[in-house]
Structures are given as C-alpha cells and as structure tokens.
Amino acid sequence: MKTLVVCSGGLDSISLAHKVAAEHELAGLLSFDYGQRHSKELAFAGLCAERLNVPHRIIDIREIGRGLSGSALTDNVEVPDGHYAEDMMKVTVVPNRNAIMLAIAFGFAAARKSEAVATAVHGGDHFIYPDCRPPFIDAFQMMQDRALEGYANIRLYTPYVNLTKADIVEDGARHGTPFAETWSCYKGGKRHCGRCGTCVERREAFHLCGHPDPTDYEDWLDALRRRSV
C-alpha cells in the first residue's frame, strides 16, 4: 500500500512513519506549518524523512492558522500543565485542524497516485480532540470517497486510533523508531518541559510500557528559574 504519512515530527507520527516504511510502501511525509508555537517539531519530521530516504514537504498554512484563534498552540495563551484527561486541556484544541490537513493530504495523495493517507491519531486524544475519534475518521473517509469518486480510491489509514500512547511506544520500538529524535512538547522550548499535557502523556507512555525514555526533560529547578525571570 503506497502511503503518504502526515507527520508532525512528534513521537506518534514518526513511529507511524517507521511502521509504514516497514510494513507498506512509504511514499513520503507531509507536514504542516500552521503557526504552532512548537514549530520546531517540523525539523524532526525532516530528520525522519532523511532517515527513511523519502520526500518531505512542509505545507505553509499559517494564514489559516491565524484564523483558528483561541488555541494555546497558536495564540498568546498559556499552555496549561497537567494531563489530557483534565478539562482545562481543551484550550489546546485547534478547531478543525485535522480535517483541514487531511483534506490537503488526500489531494496530494490523489495527485501522486498514492493508495493511502496515514495519520497517527490515537485513543489518548479522544477525550480532548473530536477530530481524533473513530466517528470522525469514518465520516472523513466517506466524504473523501465522494470527493474523489471516479478519480482515486484512497484509504485513511489510522492504525493507532484505538490504541494508547504506551501501545505506540511499543510499536515504535518494534520498528526502530529513534524516540530521542521526536518532539512532543507544546511549549516549544529548548527542552521538553515535562509538564504540559503532551509531555505528561509521553512520560506516562514510556513508564507504562517499560521502555527507557530518552527524552531530555526540563527539571523543576529549570522551571522555577524560568518563571522567576
């Protein structure tokens, strides 16, 4: 299955890229710059493409991102610390983000005769992000079947949609994913903060599956010094 992977540069999407490269035909990586404060993740997607020897394209949708206001990922809103299961994490929602990115990805895939678009949505995202849930995946597939009817038949490949982050770490390890060369932290600092929702989930995943965590996290003293400046 010739597959285009939507790759942010995070642990999930890079693990997915390695999975696709091992089990299918990896056509390339597609990333999006939507003005996210953690845009440094895009460099990690580029490293992944080099490592897997496939094309990598970054689509600039920053103008769209500026219109999706109110999110802590794109606006001057503080990224909260805590677990994704907490209601306050809804401030990290970027409205319709996955629908926008996937629509573009399907267009690219159709033009390049790919058979699938892969995205790394997973079970841990379901609580906060509506466009990561199985009903969205099913509806989006149906919409694309109509949008490309008679032109292309492209599958939305979401092997992690009902799995946990710990499951992804296990799968990534099985396919040789270099976890140190992935970026999760929404705060986009020099090091992973270790406290925002995606950092907490990352730390928890390595702990739960028993795999060594190579991530360089900011320690509490660093955090205190930064806040006192």
XYZ file of C-alpha atoms in Angstrom:
229
model
C 0.000 0.000 0.000
C 1.667 3.183 -1.224
C 1.115 5.526 1.708
C 1.631 9.230 2.378
C 2.143 9.900 6.088
C 1.000 13.124 7.725
C 3.975 13.728 10.009
C 4.158 16.474 12.612
C 7.543 15.418 13.953
C 6.028 14.037 17.150
C 6.501 10.622 18.689
C 3.223 9.268 17.296
C 3.615 10.319 13.669
C 7.286 9.384 13.455
C 6.512 5.965 14.939
C 3.804 5.670 12.287
C 6.257 6.623 9.537
C 8.618 3.859 10.651
C 5.704 1.407 10.803
C 4.578 2.266 7.275
C 8.149 2.056 5.966
C 8.462 -1.439 7.441
C 5.039 -2.811 6.513
C 3.969 -0.920 3.374
C 5.463 1.461 0.800
C 6.227 4.864 2.305
C 5.552 7.447 -0.407
C 6.682 10.441 1.642
C 5.992 12.666 4.635
C 3.690 15.678 4.602
C 3.944 18.265 7.391
C 2.047 21.467 8.097
C 3.191 24.817 9.428
C 0.011 26.344 10.860
C 1.783 28.823 13.111
C 2.130 26.409 16.019
C 4.369 27.694 18.802
C 6.137 24.303 18.799
C 7.056 24.556 15.106
C 10.476 23.106 15.955
C 8.704 19.738 15.610
C 8.866 20.185 11.827
C 12.654 19.785 11.871
C 12.220 16.360 13.451
C 9.862 15.383 10.630
C 12.588 16.416 8.198
C 15.130 14.241 10.001
C 12.723 11.312 9.794
C 12.323 11.767 6.030
C 16.093 11.827 5.591
C 16.471 8.720 7.730
C 13.836 6.823 5.752
C 15.025 8.271 2.433
C 11.665 9.646 1.312
C 10.454 13.089 0.180
C 9.303 15.569 2.814
C 7.114 18.555 2.103
C 6.045 21.258 4.564
C 2.778 22.985 3.629
C 2.527 26.585 4.820
C -0.990 27.185 6.161
C -0.010 29.863 8.659
C -2.646 32.246 7.282
C -5.291 29.627 8.027
C -3.753 29.062 11.456
C -4.057 32.762 12.262
C -7.782 32.463 11.708
C -8.160 29.486 14.045
C -7.844 31.742 17.072
C -8.197 30.942 20.736
C -5.913 27.927 20.987
C -2.886 27.771 23.260
C -0.984 26.220 20.333
C -1.374 29.224 18.033
C -2.287 32.236 20.165
C -0.719 34.085 23.073
C -2.468 31.748 25.506
C -0.525 29.876 28.177
C -0.162 26.146 27.555
C -1.541 24.500 30.718
C 0.339 21.915 32.739
C -1.408 18.661 33.535
C -2.898 15.533 31.988
C -5.001 15.372 28.812
C -7.834 13.874 30.857
C -8.308 17.278 32.514
C -10.965 19.597 31.098
C -8.592 22.583 31.039
C -6.657 20.935 28.190
C -9.437 21.920 25.778
C -7.569 25.201 25.362
C -5.099 23.244 23.178
C -7.787 22.430 20.582
C -7.124 23.977 17.156
C -10.602 23.879 15.567
C -10.916 21.600 12.541
C -7.126 21.159 12.307
C -7.141 17.508 11.292
C -9.962 17.968 8.789
C -8.034 20.779 7.084
C -4.732 18.910 7.000
C -6.241 15.622 5.878
C -8.200 17.260 3.057
C -4.949 18.700 1.725
C -3.141 15.396 2.225
C -5.798 13.484 0.284
C -5.437 15.926 -2.605
C -1.670 15.387 -2.651
C -2.105 11.621 -2.395
C -4.592 11.549 -5.270
C -2.350 13.647 -7.493
C 0.609 11.372 -6.774
C -1.287 8.083 -7.166
C -0.862 7.039 -3.539
C -3.243 4.466 -2.129
C -3.483 5.704 1.451
C -3.000 8.667 3.753
C -1.812 7.728 7.238
C -2.304 9.804 10.361
C -1.311 8.953 13.928
C -4.464 9.834 15.853
C -4.759 7.583 18.906
C -7.006 6.667 21.794
C -5.376 9.110 24.215
C -6.577 12.006 22.051
C -10.257 11.057 22.172
C -11.105 12.934 25.375
C -9.966 16.338 24.126
C -9.866 16.280 20.327
C -13.078 15.457 18.410
C -11.182 15.146 15.113
C -9.162 12.240 16.510
C -12.141 9.999 17.304
C -13.309 6.982 15.274
C -16.598 8.653 14.172
C -14.604 11.491 12.613
C -12.282 9.041 10.853
C -15.243 7.115 9.433
C -17.032 10.288 8.317
C -13.908 11.742 6.735
C -13.327 8.539 4.773
C -16.897 8.654 3.491
C -16.511 12.297 2.495
C -13.286 11.612 0.599
C -14.815 8.619 -1.153
C -17.394 11.049 -2.564
C -14.920 13.854 -3.203
C -12.601 11.611 -5.262
C -15.221 9.314 -6.772
C -14.125 8.190 -10.232
C -10.664 9.731 -9.788
C -8.931 7.976 -6.902
C -9.609 5.419 -4.199
C -7.591 6.398 -1.137
C -7.792 4.833 2.301
C -7.425 6.808 5.518
C -5.018 4.607 7.457
C -5.227 5.075 11.234
C -3.686 2.003 12.893
C -3.358 3.741 16.277
C -6.879 5.176 16.533
C -7.955 2.793 19.299
C -4.521 2.293 20.893
C -2.862 4.045 23.817
C 0.297 6.121 23.727
C 2.090 3.265 25.503
C 0.993 0.957 22.676
C 2.524 3.388 20.200
C 5.831 3.413 22.070
C 5.869 -0.379 21.943
C 5.087 -0.363 18.217
C 7.642 2.355 17.550
C 10.329 0.431 19.409
C 9.473 -2.676 17.384
C 10.117 -0.720 14.179
C 13.288 1.020 15.353
C 11.902 4.491 15.969
C 14.608 6.761 17.467
C 12.433 8.378 20.121
C 15.078 10.940 21.060
C 14.623 12.367 17.546
C 10.954 13.225 18.059
C 9.369 16.316 19.580
C 6.212 16.428 21.694
C 6.253 19.494 23.964
C 3.642 22.121 23.081
C 5.677 24.891 24.704
C 8.418 24.675 22.076
C 11.335 25.447 24.405
C 14.888 24.200 24.193
C 13.938 21.057 26.114
C 10.710 19.178 26.740
C 9.022 20.911 29.675
C 7.840 17.592 31.133
C 4.623 19.148 32.499
C 2.273 20.084 29.644
C -0.350 17.570 28.544
C 1.667 16.057 25.727
C 4.821 15.798 27.856
C 2.913 14.152 30.715
C 1.368 11.685 28.277
C 4.784 10.979 26.750
C 6.406 10.311 30.128
C 3.490 8.144 31.203
C 3.636 6.085 27.994
C 7.295 5.142 28.434
C 6.665 4.317 32.085
C 3.628 2.133 31.376
C 5.264 0.060 28.658
C 8.590 -0.192 30.490
C 10.653 1.197 27.624
C 13.538 3.562 28.523
C 12.604 7.191 27.938
C 15.459 9.028 26.164
C 13.718 12.412 26.318
C 15.613 15.389 27.723
C 13.080 16.977 30.079
C 13.427 20.303 31.837
C 13.760 19.704 35.561
C 11.767 21.516 38.222
C 14.627 23.867 39.117
C 14.856 24.969 35.498
C 11.118 25.627 35.507
C 11.304 27.692 38.692
C 14.214 29.757 37.373
C 12.367 30.411 34.108
C 9.228 31.545 35.913
C 11.154 33.875 38.208
C 12.801 35.768 35.341
